[in-house]
Coordinates of C-alpha atoms in Angstrom, one line a residue:
X173 CA 0.0 -0.1 -0.1
X174 CA 1.3 3.5 -0.7
X175 CA 2.9 5.4 2.2
X176 CA 0.5 8.4 3.2
X177 CA 2.8 9.4 6.0
X178 CA 3.2 13.2 6.2
X179 CA 6.6 14.7 4.6
X180 CA 8.6 17.1 6.8
X181 CA 9.2 20.3 5.4
X182 CA 12.9 21.2 4.1
X183 CA 12.8 23.9 6.9
X184 CA 12.6 21.7 9.6
X185 CA 15.2 22.3 12.2
X186 CA 18.3 20.0 12.2
X187 CA 19.1 17.7 14.9
X188 CA 20.4 19.4 18.0
X189 CA 24.3 19.5 18.6
X190 CA 25.4 17.2 21.2
X191 CA 25.6 18.5 24.5
X192 CA 29.4 18.4 24.9
X193 CA 29.8 20.7 21.8
X194 CA 29.3 24.5 22.3
X195 CA 27.9 26.9 19.9
X196 CA 31.5 28.2 18.8
X197 CA 32.5 24.7 18.2
X198 CA 29.5 23.2 16.4
X199 CA 30.6 21.4 13.2
X200 CA 29.7 23.3 9.8
X201 CA 28.4 20.9 7.2
X202 CA 29.8 23.2 4.5
X203 CA 33.5 23.3 5.9
X204 CA 35.7 20.4 6.8
X205 CA 37.2 22.2 9.7
X206 CA 35.4 22.4 13.1
X207 CA 36.8 25.6 14.2
X208 CA 37.5 27.9 11.3
X209 CA 38.9 30.8 13.0
X210 CA 41.5 28.7 15.0
X211 CA 42.6 26.9 12.0
X212 CA 43.0 30.3 9.9
X213 CA 45.1 31.5 12.8
X214 CA 47.2 28.3 13.2
X215 CA 46.8 26.2 9.9
X216 CA 49.8 23.8 10.5
X217 CA 48.9 21.1 13.2
X218 CA 51.0 21.1 16.3
X219 CA 52.8 17.8 15.7
X220 CA 54.5 19.5 12.5
X221 CA 55.4 22.7 14.0
X222 CA 58.8 21.5 15.6
X223 CA 60.9 20.1 12.5
X224 CA 64.6 19.6 12.3
X225 CA 65.9 22.9 10.1
X226 CA 68.1 21.0 8.1
X227 CA 66.6 21.3 4.7
X228 CA 64.3 24.0 3.9
X229 CA 63.2 26.0 1.0
X230 CA 64.2 29.4 1.5
X231 CA 63.4 32.3 -1.1
X232 CA 66.8 34.1 -2.3
X233 CA 66.6 37.6 -1.7
X234 CA 68.1 40.0 -4.2
X235 CA 70.7 42.6 -3.2
X236 CA 68.1 45.2 -2.2
X237 CA 66.2 43.0 -0.2
X238 CA 69.0 41.6 2.0
X239 CA 72.9 41.9 1.5
X240 CA 73.2 38.8 3.6
X241 CA 72.2 36.7 0.8
X242 CA 74.6 38.5 -1.8
X243 CA 77.1 35.9 -3.1
X244 CA 79.5 38.4 -3.9
X245 CA 79.7 39.9 -0.3
X246 CA 83.0 39.8 1.3
X247 CA 83.7 39.2 5.0
X248 CA 84.5 42.2 7.0
X249 CA 84.6 41.1 10.4
X250 CA 88.0 40.8 12.4
X251 CA 86.6 38.8 15.3
X252 CA 88.6 35.9 16.3
X253 CA 86.4 34.3 18.9
X254 CA 83.7 33.2 16.3
X255 CA 86.3 31.5 14.4
X256 CA 87.8 29.6 17.5
X257 CA 84.3 28.4 18.2
X258 CA 83.6 27.3 14.5
X259 CA 86.9 25.3 14.5
X260 CA 86.1 23.8 18.0
X261 CA 82.7 22.5 16.8
X262 CA 83.3 21.6 13.1
X263 CA 83.4 18.2 11.9
X264 CA 86.7 17.1 10.3
X265 CA 86.6 15.2 7.1
X266 CA 88.9 13.4 4.8
X267 CA 89.5 16.4 2.7
X268 CA 91.0 18.1 5.8
X269 CA 94.1 16.0 5.3
X270 CA 95.0 19.0 2.8
X271 CA 95.7 21.1 5.9
X272 CA 98.0 18.3 7.1
X273 CA 100.1 18.5 3.7
X274 CA 100.1 22.3 3.9
X275 CA 101.2 22.7 7.5
X276 CA 103.4 19.7 7.2
X277 CA 105.4 21.2 4.6
X278 CA 105.4 24.3 6.3
X279 CA 106.9 22.7 9.6
X280 CA 109.5 21.0 7.3
X281 CA 110.6 24.4 5.9
X282 CA 110.9 25.8 9.5
X283 CA 113.0 22.7 10.5
X284 CA 115.6 22.9 7.8
X285 CA 116.2 26.7 7.7
X286 CA 118.7 28.2 9.8
X287 CA 117.6 28.8 13.4
X288 CA 115.8 32.2 14.1
X289 CA 113.3 31.2 16.9
X290 CA 112.1 34.7 17.6
X291 CA 111.5 35.4 13.8
X292 CA 109.9 32.1 13.2
X293 CA 107.7 32.4 16.3
X294 CA 106.5 35.8 15.3
X295 CA 105.7 34.9 11.6
X296 CA 103.7 31.8 12.9
X297 CA 101.6 34.1 15.1
X298 CA 100.9 36.7 12.4
X299 CA 100.0 33.4 10.1
X300 CA 97.6 32.4 13.0
X301 CA 95.8 35.8 13.2
X302 CA 95.5 36.1 9.4
X303 CA 93.6 32.9 9.3
X304 CA 91.5 33.4 12.2
X305 CA 90.0 36.8 11.4
X306 CA 87.4 36.4 8.7
X307 CA 88.3 39.5 6.8
X308 CA 91.8 38.1 6.1
X309 CA 91.2 34.5 6.1
X310 CA 89.1 34.7 3.1
X311 CA 92.1 35.6 1.3
X312 CA 95.0 34.0 3.1
X313 CA 93.6 30.5 3.7
X314 CA 92.9 29.5 0.1
X315 CA 96.3 31.1 -1.0
X316 CA 98.2 29.7 1.7
X317 CA 99.5 26.6 -0.4
X318 CA 100.9 29.2 -2.7
X319 CA 102.8 30.9 0.2
X320 CA 103.9 27.6 1.5
X321 CA 105.2 26.5 -2.1
X322 CA 107.3 29.8 -2.4
X323 CA 108.9 29.1 1.0
X324 CA 109.3 25.4 0.2
X325 CA 111.0 26.2 -2.9
X326 CA 113.7 28.7 -1.5
X327 CA 114.0 26.6 1.7
X328 CA 115.1 23.3 -0.2
X329 CA 118.6 24.8 -0.7
X330 CA 119.0 24.0 2.9
X331 CA 118.6 20.3 2.7
X332 CA 121.7 18.5 3.4
X333 CA 123.3 16.7 0.6
X334 CA 123.7 13.6 2.4
X335 CA 119.8 13.3 2.5
X336 CA 119.6 14.2 -1.2
X337 CA 118.9 11.3 -3.9
X338 CA 121.2 10.6 -6.8
X339 CA 121.1 13.2 -9.7
X340 CA 119.9 11.7 -12.8
X341 CA 122.0 12.9 -16.0
X342 CA 121.0 10.5 -18.9
X343 CA 117.4 9.7 -18.0
X344 CA 115.8 12.7 -19.6
X345 CA 117.8 12.8 -22.8
X346 CA 117.2 9.0 -23.2
X347 CA 113.6 9.5 -22.9
X348 CA 113.8 12.4 -25.3
X349 CA 115.4 10.3 -28.0
X350 CA 113.2 7.4 -27.5
X351 CA 109.8 9.4 -27.5
X352 CA 110.6 11.9 -30.1
X353 CA 113.7 10.5 -32.0
X354 CA 115.8 13.5 -31.3
X355 CA 116.8 16.2 -28.5
X356 CA 114.1 19.0 -29.4
X357 CA 115.7 21.3 -27.0
X358 CA 119.0 21.2 -28.5
X359 CA 117.4 21.5 -32.1
X360 CA 115.6 24.5 -31.0
X361 CA 118.3 26.3 -29.1
X362 CA 121.1 25.4 -31.9
X363 CA 120.3 28.8 -33.7
X364 CA 119.8 31.8 -31.7
X365 CA 118.7 35.5 -32.9
X366 CA 118.0 38.5 -30.9
X367 CA 114.7 38.8 -32.0
X368 CA 113.6 35.1 -31.1
X369 CA 115.4 35.7 -27.7
X370 CA 113.1 38.6 -26.9
X371 CA 110.1 36.7 -28.2
X372 CA 111.0 33.6 -26.1
X373 CA 111.8 36.0 -23.0
X374 CA 108.3 37.3 -22.8
X375 CA 106.3 34.3 -21.7
X376 CA 109.3 32.5 -20.0
X377 CA 110.9 35.6 -18.2
X378 CA 107.7 37.6 -17.7
X379 CA 104.4 35.7 -18.3
X380 CA 105.7 33.0 -15.9
X381 CA 105.8 35.4 -12.9
X382 CA 103.2 37.6 -13.9
X383 CA 100.2 35.6 -15.2
X384 CA 99.5 33.6 -11.8
X385 CA 98.6 37.0 -10.2
X386 CA 96.8 38.2 -13.3
X387 CA 94.7 35.2 -13.6
X388 CA 93.6 35.5 -10.0
X389 CA 92.5 38.9 -10.6
X390 CA 90.6 38.1 -13.7
X391 CA 88.9 34.9 -11.9
X392 CA 87.8 37.4 -9.0
X393 CA 86.4 40.3 -11.1
X394 CA 84.9 38.3 -14.1
X395 CA 84.3 34.7 -13.2
X396 CA 81.7 33.3 -10.9
X397 CA 82.2 34.1 -7.1
X398 CA 84.4 31.6 -5.5
X399 CA 86.5 30.6 -8.6
X400 CA 89.6 32.6 -7.4
X401 CA 90.0 30.1 -4.0
X402 CA 89.7 27.0 -6.2
X403 CA 92.4 28.6 -8.5
X404 CA 94.8 29.4 -5.8
X405 CA 94.5 26.0 -4.1
X406 CA 94.8 24.1 -7.1
X407 CA 98.0 26.3 -8.0
X408 CA 99.7 26.1 -4.9
X409 CA 99.1 22.2 -4.5
X410 CA 100.2 21.3 -8.0
X411 CA 103.5 23.6 -7.5
X412 CA 104.2 21.9 -4.2
X413 CA 103.7 18.6 -5.8
X414 CA 106.0 19.6 -8.5
X415 CA 108.9 20.9 -6.3
X416 CA 108.6 17.5 -4.3
X417 CA 109.1 15.7 -7.3
X418 CA 112.0 17.9 -8.5
X419 CA 113.6 17.2 -5.1
X420 CA 113.1 13.4 -4.9
X421 CA 114.0 13.0 -8.6
X422 CA 116.5 15.4 -9.6
X423 CA 117.4 15.6 -13.1
X424 CA 119.8 17.7 -15.3
X425 CA 118.2 20.2 -17.7
X426 CA 119.4 20.8 -21.4
X427 CA 121.9 23.5 -20.5
X428 CA 123.9 20.7 -18.4
X429 CA 124.2 18.7 -21.3
X430 CA 125.3 21.5 -23.5
X431 CA 127.9 22.6 -21.0
X432 CA 128.9 19.4 -19.2
X433 CA 127.8 16.7 -21.6
X434 CA 126.7 13.3 -19.7
X435 CA 129.3 13.8 -17.0
X436 CA 127.8 13.0 -13.3
X437 CA 126.5 15.9 -11.8
X438 CA 126.7 16.6 -8.1
X439 CA 125.2 18.9 -5.3
X440 CA 127.0 22.3 -5.0
X441 CA 127.3 22.8 -8.6
X442 CA 126.2 26.1 -9.9
X443 CA 122.9 26.7 -12.0
X444 CA 122.9 28.5 -15.3
X445 CA 120.5 31.1 -16.7
X446 CA 121.2 29.5 -20.1
X447 CA 119.4 31.4 -23.1
X448 CA 118.1 34.3 -20.4
X449 CA 121.8 35.2 -20.2
X450 CA 121.5 36.7 -23.4
X451 CA 118.7 38.9 -22.1
X452 CA 120.7 40.2 -19.4
X453 CA 123.5 41.1 -21.8
X454 CA 121.0 42.7 -24.1
X455 CA 119.6 44.9 -21.5
X456 CA 122.8 45.4 -19.5
X457 CA 120.9 44.2 -16.3
X458 CA 121.4 41.4 -14.0
X459 CA 118.0 40.1 -14.0
X460 CA 118.3 36.4 -14.2
X461 CA 122.1 35.4 -14.2
X462 CA 122.5 35.4 -10.4
X463 CA 119.3 34.2 -9.5
X464 CA 119.6 30.9 -11.9
X465 CA 123.0 30.6 -10.9
X466 CA 122.2 30.2 -7.3
X467 CA 118.8 28.6 -7.7
X468 CA 117.8 26.5 -4.9
X469 CA 116.8 23.5 -7.2
X470 CA 119.3 23.7 -10.0
X471 CA 118.4 20.1 -10.9
X472 CA 114.9 20.5 -11.1
X473 CA 114.1 19.8 -14.9
X474 CA 111.3 17.5 -14.5
X475 CA 108.4 18.2 -14.2
X476 CA 108.3 21.7 -15.9
X477 CA 106.5 24.0 -13.7
X478 CA 106.8 26.7 -16.4
X479 CA 104.8 24.2 -18.5
X480 CA 102.4 23.2 -15.8
X481 CA 101.6 26.6 -14.6
X482 CA 100.7 27.7 -18.2
X483 CA 98.5 24.6 -18.8
X484 CA 96.8 25.0 -15.3
X485 CA 96.2 28.7 -16.0
X486 CA 94.9 27.9 -19.7
X487 CA 92.6 25.2 -18.4
X488 CA 91.2 27.7 -15.7
X489 CA 90.7 30.6 -18.2
X490 CA 89.3 28.6 -21.2
X491 CA 86.8 27.2 -18.7
X492 CA 85.7 30.6 -17.4
X493 CA 86.3 32.5 -20.6
X494 CA 85.6 30.0 -23.5
X495 CA 85.7 32.9 -26.0
X496 CA 89.4 33.3 -25.6
X497 CA 90.2 29.7 -25.7
X498 CA 92.1 30.1 -29.0
X499 CA 94.5 33.0 -27.5
X500 CA 95.0 30.9 -24.3
X501 CA 96.1 27.9 -26.2
X502 CA 98.5 30.0 -28.1
X503 CA 100.0 31.2 -25.1
X504 CA 100.4 27.4 -23.9
X505 CA 102.4 26.8 -27.1
X506 CA 104.3 29.9 -27.0
X507 CA 105.7 29.4 -23.6
X508 CA 106.5 25.6 -24.5
X509 CA 108.7 26.7 -27.3
X510 CA 110.4 29.3 -25.2
X511 CA 111.6 27.0 -22.5
X512 CA 113.1 24.6 -25.3
X513 CA 114.4 27.4 -27.2
X514 CA 116.2 29.0 -24.1
X515 CA 117.5 25.7 -23.2
X516 CA 116.0 25.3 -19.9
X517 CA 113.7 22.2 -20.2
X518 CA 113.4 19.2 -22.4
X519 CA 110.0 18.3 -24.3
X520 CA 109.4 15.5 -21.8
X521 CA 109.5 18.0 -18.9
X522 CA 106.6 20.0 -20.5
X523 CA 104.6 16.8 -20.9
X524 CA 105.1 15.8 -17.2
X525 CA 104.2 19.3 -16.0
X526 CA 101.1 19.4 -18.3
X527 CA 99.9 16.0 -17.0
X528 CA 100.1 17.0 -13.3
X529 CA 98.3 20.5 -14.3
X530 CA 95.6 18.6 -16.1
X531 CA 94.9 16.1 -13.3
X532 CA 94.7 19.0 -10.8
X533 CA 92.4 21.0 -12.9
X534 CA 90.3 18.0 -13.4
X535 CA 90.0 17.2 -9.7
X536 CA 89.4 20.8 -8.8
X537 CA 86.6 21.3 -11.6
X538 CA 84.6 18.2 -10.8
X539 CA 84.4 18.9 -7.3
X540 CA 84.8 22.4 -6.5
X541 CA 85.2 24.9 -9.4
X542 CA 82.0 27.1 -9.8
X543 CA 80.2 26.8 -13.0
X544 CA 80.4 30.0 -15.2
X545 CA 77.0 31.6 -16.3
X546 CA 77.8 33.0 -19.8
X547 CA 75.4 35.7 -19.6
X548 CA 77.2 37.3 -16.7
X549 CA 80.1 39.6 -17.3
X550 CA 81.2 40.3 -13.7
X551 CA 81.1 38.5 -10.4
X552 CA 78.5 41.2 -9.1
X553 CA 75.9 40.0 -11.6
X554 CA 75.6 36.4 -10.1
X555 CA 72.6 35.7 -7.8
X556 CA 73.6 32.3 -7.2
X557 CA 76.5 29.8 -7.9
X558 CA 76.6 26.2 -8.7
X559 CA 79.6 24.1 -7.9
X560 CA 81.5 21.1 -9.7
X561 CA 79.9 18.1 -11.2
X562 CA 79.8 15.4 -8.4
X563 CA 77.6 14.8 -5.4
X564 CA 79.0 16.2 -2.4
X565 CA 78.0 17.8 0.9
X566 CA 79.3 21.0 2.8
X567 CA 79.4 24.7 3.0
X568 CA 80.2 27.8 1.8
X569 CA 83.5 29.5 0.0
X570 CA 86.1 31.3 1.7
X571 CA 85.1 34.6 0.4
X572 CA 81.8 34.5 2.0
X573 CA 82.8 33.6 5.6
X574 CA 82.3 29.9 5.1
X575 CA 85.0 27.2 4.6
X576 CA 83.6 25.1 1.8
X577 CA 82.8 25.5 -1.6
X578 CA 78.8 24.7 -1.5
X579 CA 75.7 26.7 -2.5
X580 CA 76.8 30.3 -1.5
X581 CA 73.3 31.0 0.1
X582 CA 73.9 28.0 2.7
X583 CA 74.4 28.7 6.2
X584 CA 76.3 27.0 8.9
X585 CA 79.3 26.7 6.6
X586 CA 82.9 25.7 7.4
X587 CA 85.7 27.5 5.6
X588 CA 88.5 25.1 6.5
X589 CA 87.1 22.3 3.9
X590 CA 88.4 23.0 0.4
X591 CA 84.8 22.5 -0.8
X592 CA 81.8 20.4 -0.7
X593 CA 78.3 21.7 -1.5
X594 CA 74.9 20.4 -0.9
X595 CA 73.4 17.6 -2.7
X596 CA 71.0 19.9 -4.2
X597 CA 73.5 21.9 -5.7
X598 CA 75.2 18.7 -7.1
X599 CA 72.1 18.0 -8.9
X600 CA 71.9 21.4 -10.8
X601 CA 71.8 21.5 -14.4
X602 CA 74.8 22.2 -16.3
X603 CA 73.7 21.7 -20.0
X604 CA 75.4 24.9 -21.5
X605 CA 78.8 25.5 -22.7
X606 CA 81.4 25.2 -20.2
X607 CA 78.9 23.8 -17.7
X608 CA 76.9 26.9 -17.1
X609 CA 73.5 27.0 -16.4
X610 CA 70.8 27.3 -19.1
X611 CA 67.9 27.9 -16.8
X612 CA 66.4 31.2 -16.0
X613 CA 68.9 33.4 -14.4
X614 CA 66.5 33.9 -11.1
X615 CA 66.0 30.2 -10.7
X616 CA 68.2 27.6 -9.2
X617 CA 67.6 24.5 -11.1
X618 CA 68.2 21.5 -8.9
X619 CA 67.9 19.0 -12.0
X620 CA 70.5 17.3 -13.9
X621 CA 70.4 17.7 -17.9
X622 CA 68.6 14.1 -17.9
X623 CA 66.0 15.3 -15.8
X624 CA 65.0 18.5 -17.8
X625 CA 61.5 17.0 -18.6
X626 CA 61.1 15.7 -15.0
X627 CA 58.0 17.7 -13.7
X628 CA 56.7 15.1 -10.9
X629 CA 59.0 16.4 -7.9
X630 CA 58.7 18.8 -5.3
X631 CA 61.1 21.4 -6.9
X632 CA 58.8 21.4 -10.1
X633 CA 56.0 22.3 -7.9
X634 CA 57.7 25.0 -6.2
X635 CA 59.2 26.5 -9.1
X636 CA 55.9 27.0 -10.6
X637 CA 54.8 29.0 -7.5
X638 CA 57.8 31.0 -6.7
X639 CA 58.7 34.1 -8.3
X640 CA 62.2 34.1 -7.5
X641 CA 65.2 31.8 -7.4
X642 CA 65.1 29.1 -4.5
X643 CA 67.9 27.6 -2.5
X644 CA 67.9 24.1 -0.9
X645 CA 66.7 24.7 2.8
X646 CA 63.5 22.4 4.9
X647 CA 60.4 21.2 5.5
X648 CA 58.5 23.7 7.5
X649 CA 58.5 26.2 4.7
X650 CA 57.4 23.4 2.3
X651 CA 54.2 23.0 4.4
X652 CA 53.8 26.7 4.3
X653 CA 53.9 26.7 0.7
X654 CA 51.4 23.9 0.1
X655 CA 49.1 25.6 2.7
X656 CA 49.0 28.6 0.7

């Protein structure tokens, strides 16, 4: 039978709320939240409020917004106590062995040099102050290997002959004949002309001493921030290694064969300026005769640091300034010819120096060298910096108060490690010439070239909502972005 029970009107009152719910907390069928005012005031649940601030997403502010986020900013503090606290609390890693090498070499030099306790103590005290004050540490810490190399080179004259190894006279000429079929240095230096002397003198007698400083200035002004510390350390450690090989494996240069033939050499023999003597005679000035005659390492033919320095300078400059690659390669060929024309090195010496420089550059570039952005002209145009090609973890560059070579926006850094950066920066894209990023200049892309079309990760979502570049920071700000 049909149901004739009365139908309640739609305006009938709803069931009364439970007695334990007040009017302010009664549920609203149109909203999923019981207390709209309370949730708008604090949209994140309490259990998510306290998170570890290890990785967060932080908006990179421009120079006008905050100078603290300026990747080109230099340290101006001379406070020592914060540096001591930082050293006390830092975690030492395997890469800190570089400091063992540096200070071990420095201690060796102090040990073999003549006794001067007051002078040595004063020098070590001054060095400690320079390394503890942030304003000076940003320059002297990365360049410390260079100063140690210079001290190491000039102090090597004080090594007692009884501790020195045998001097090899026939090894390099034999290798030269085996590899090239002739002694290239003797062939090139057989016929000399004044014009050729001047052409050879420019890179060998001038460029070798001036170009390292010029390279540092160019990298500091026009390359990505953080390039100069990497270059300084690479140059210093390569030079220390080169001098060590010259001391442990002493070999006579071509001028010895010209003057003494293949007679055995002994310590105490004078060096020779070789072809540079003609430059002194031409200008009437003793620029090279005395210095080369009393050289600390007269039998340091292999490896050639003239060749190694030129190759290292060329590799760094062509990476940061690829448009000048042809001129840079031309300079390497120029100085290679001049070393043999002036009768200072065999061709095998240049090959050995070039190999050491190439290995040093490869290690520095893949782990720590900042990637150039070819649309930037000077360091002050950079808003962010990406480092190396490998996965690593760590802090900031020395120029910015940190002691690593990670993302320059990262905080809590450590300046005593040569460099390691966050895993986010290690995944950043480098799909343009010389590793520069092809992404928008305001966006720090955390993807590799193989992941350019991957849009399912958190970073892709964040990039679509943020008008500025993002740097790797944590979870609390991620939740705030999603709540918004």
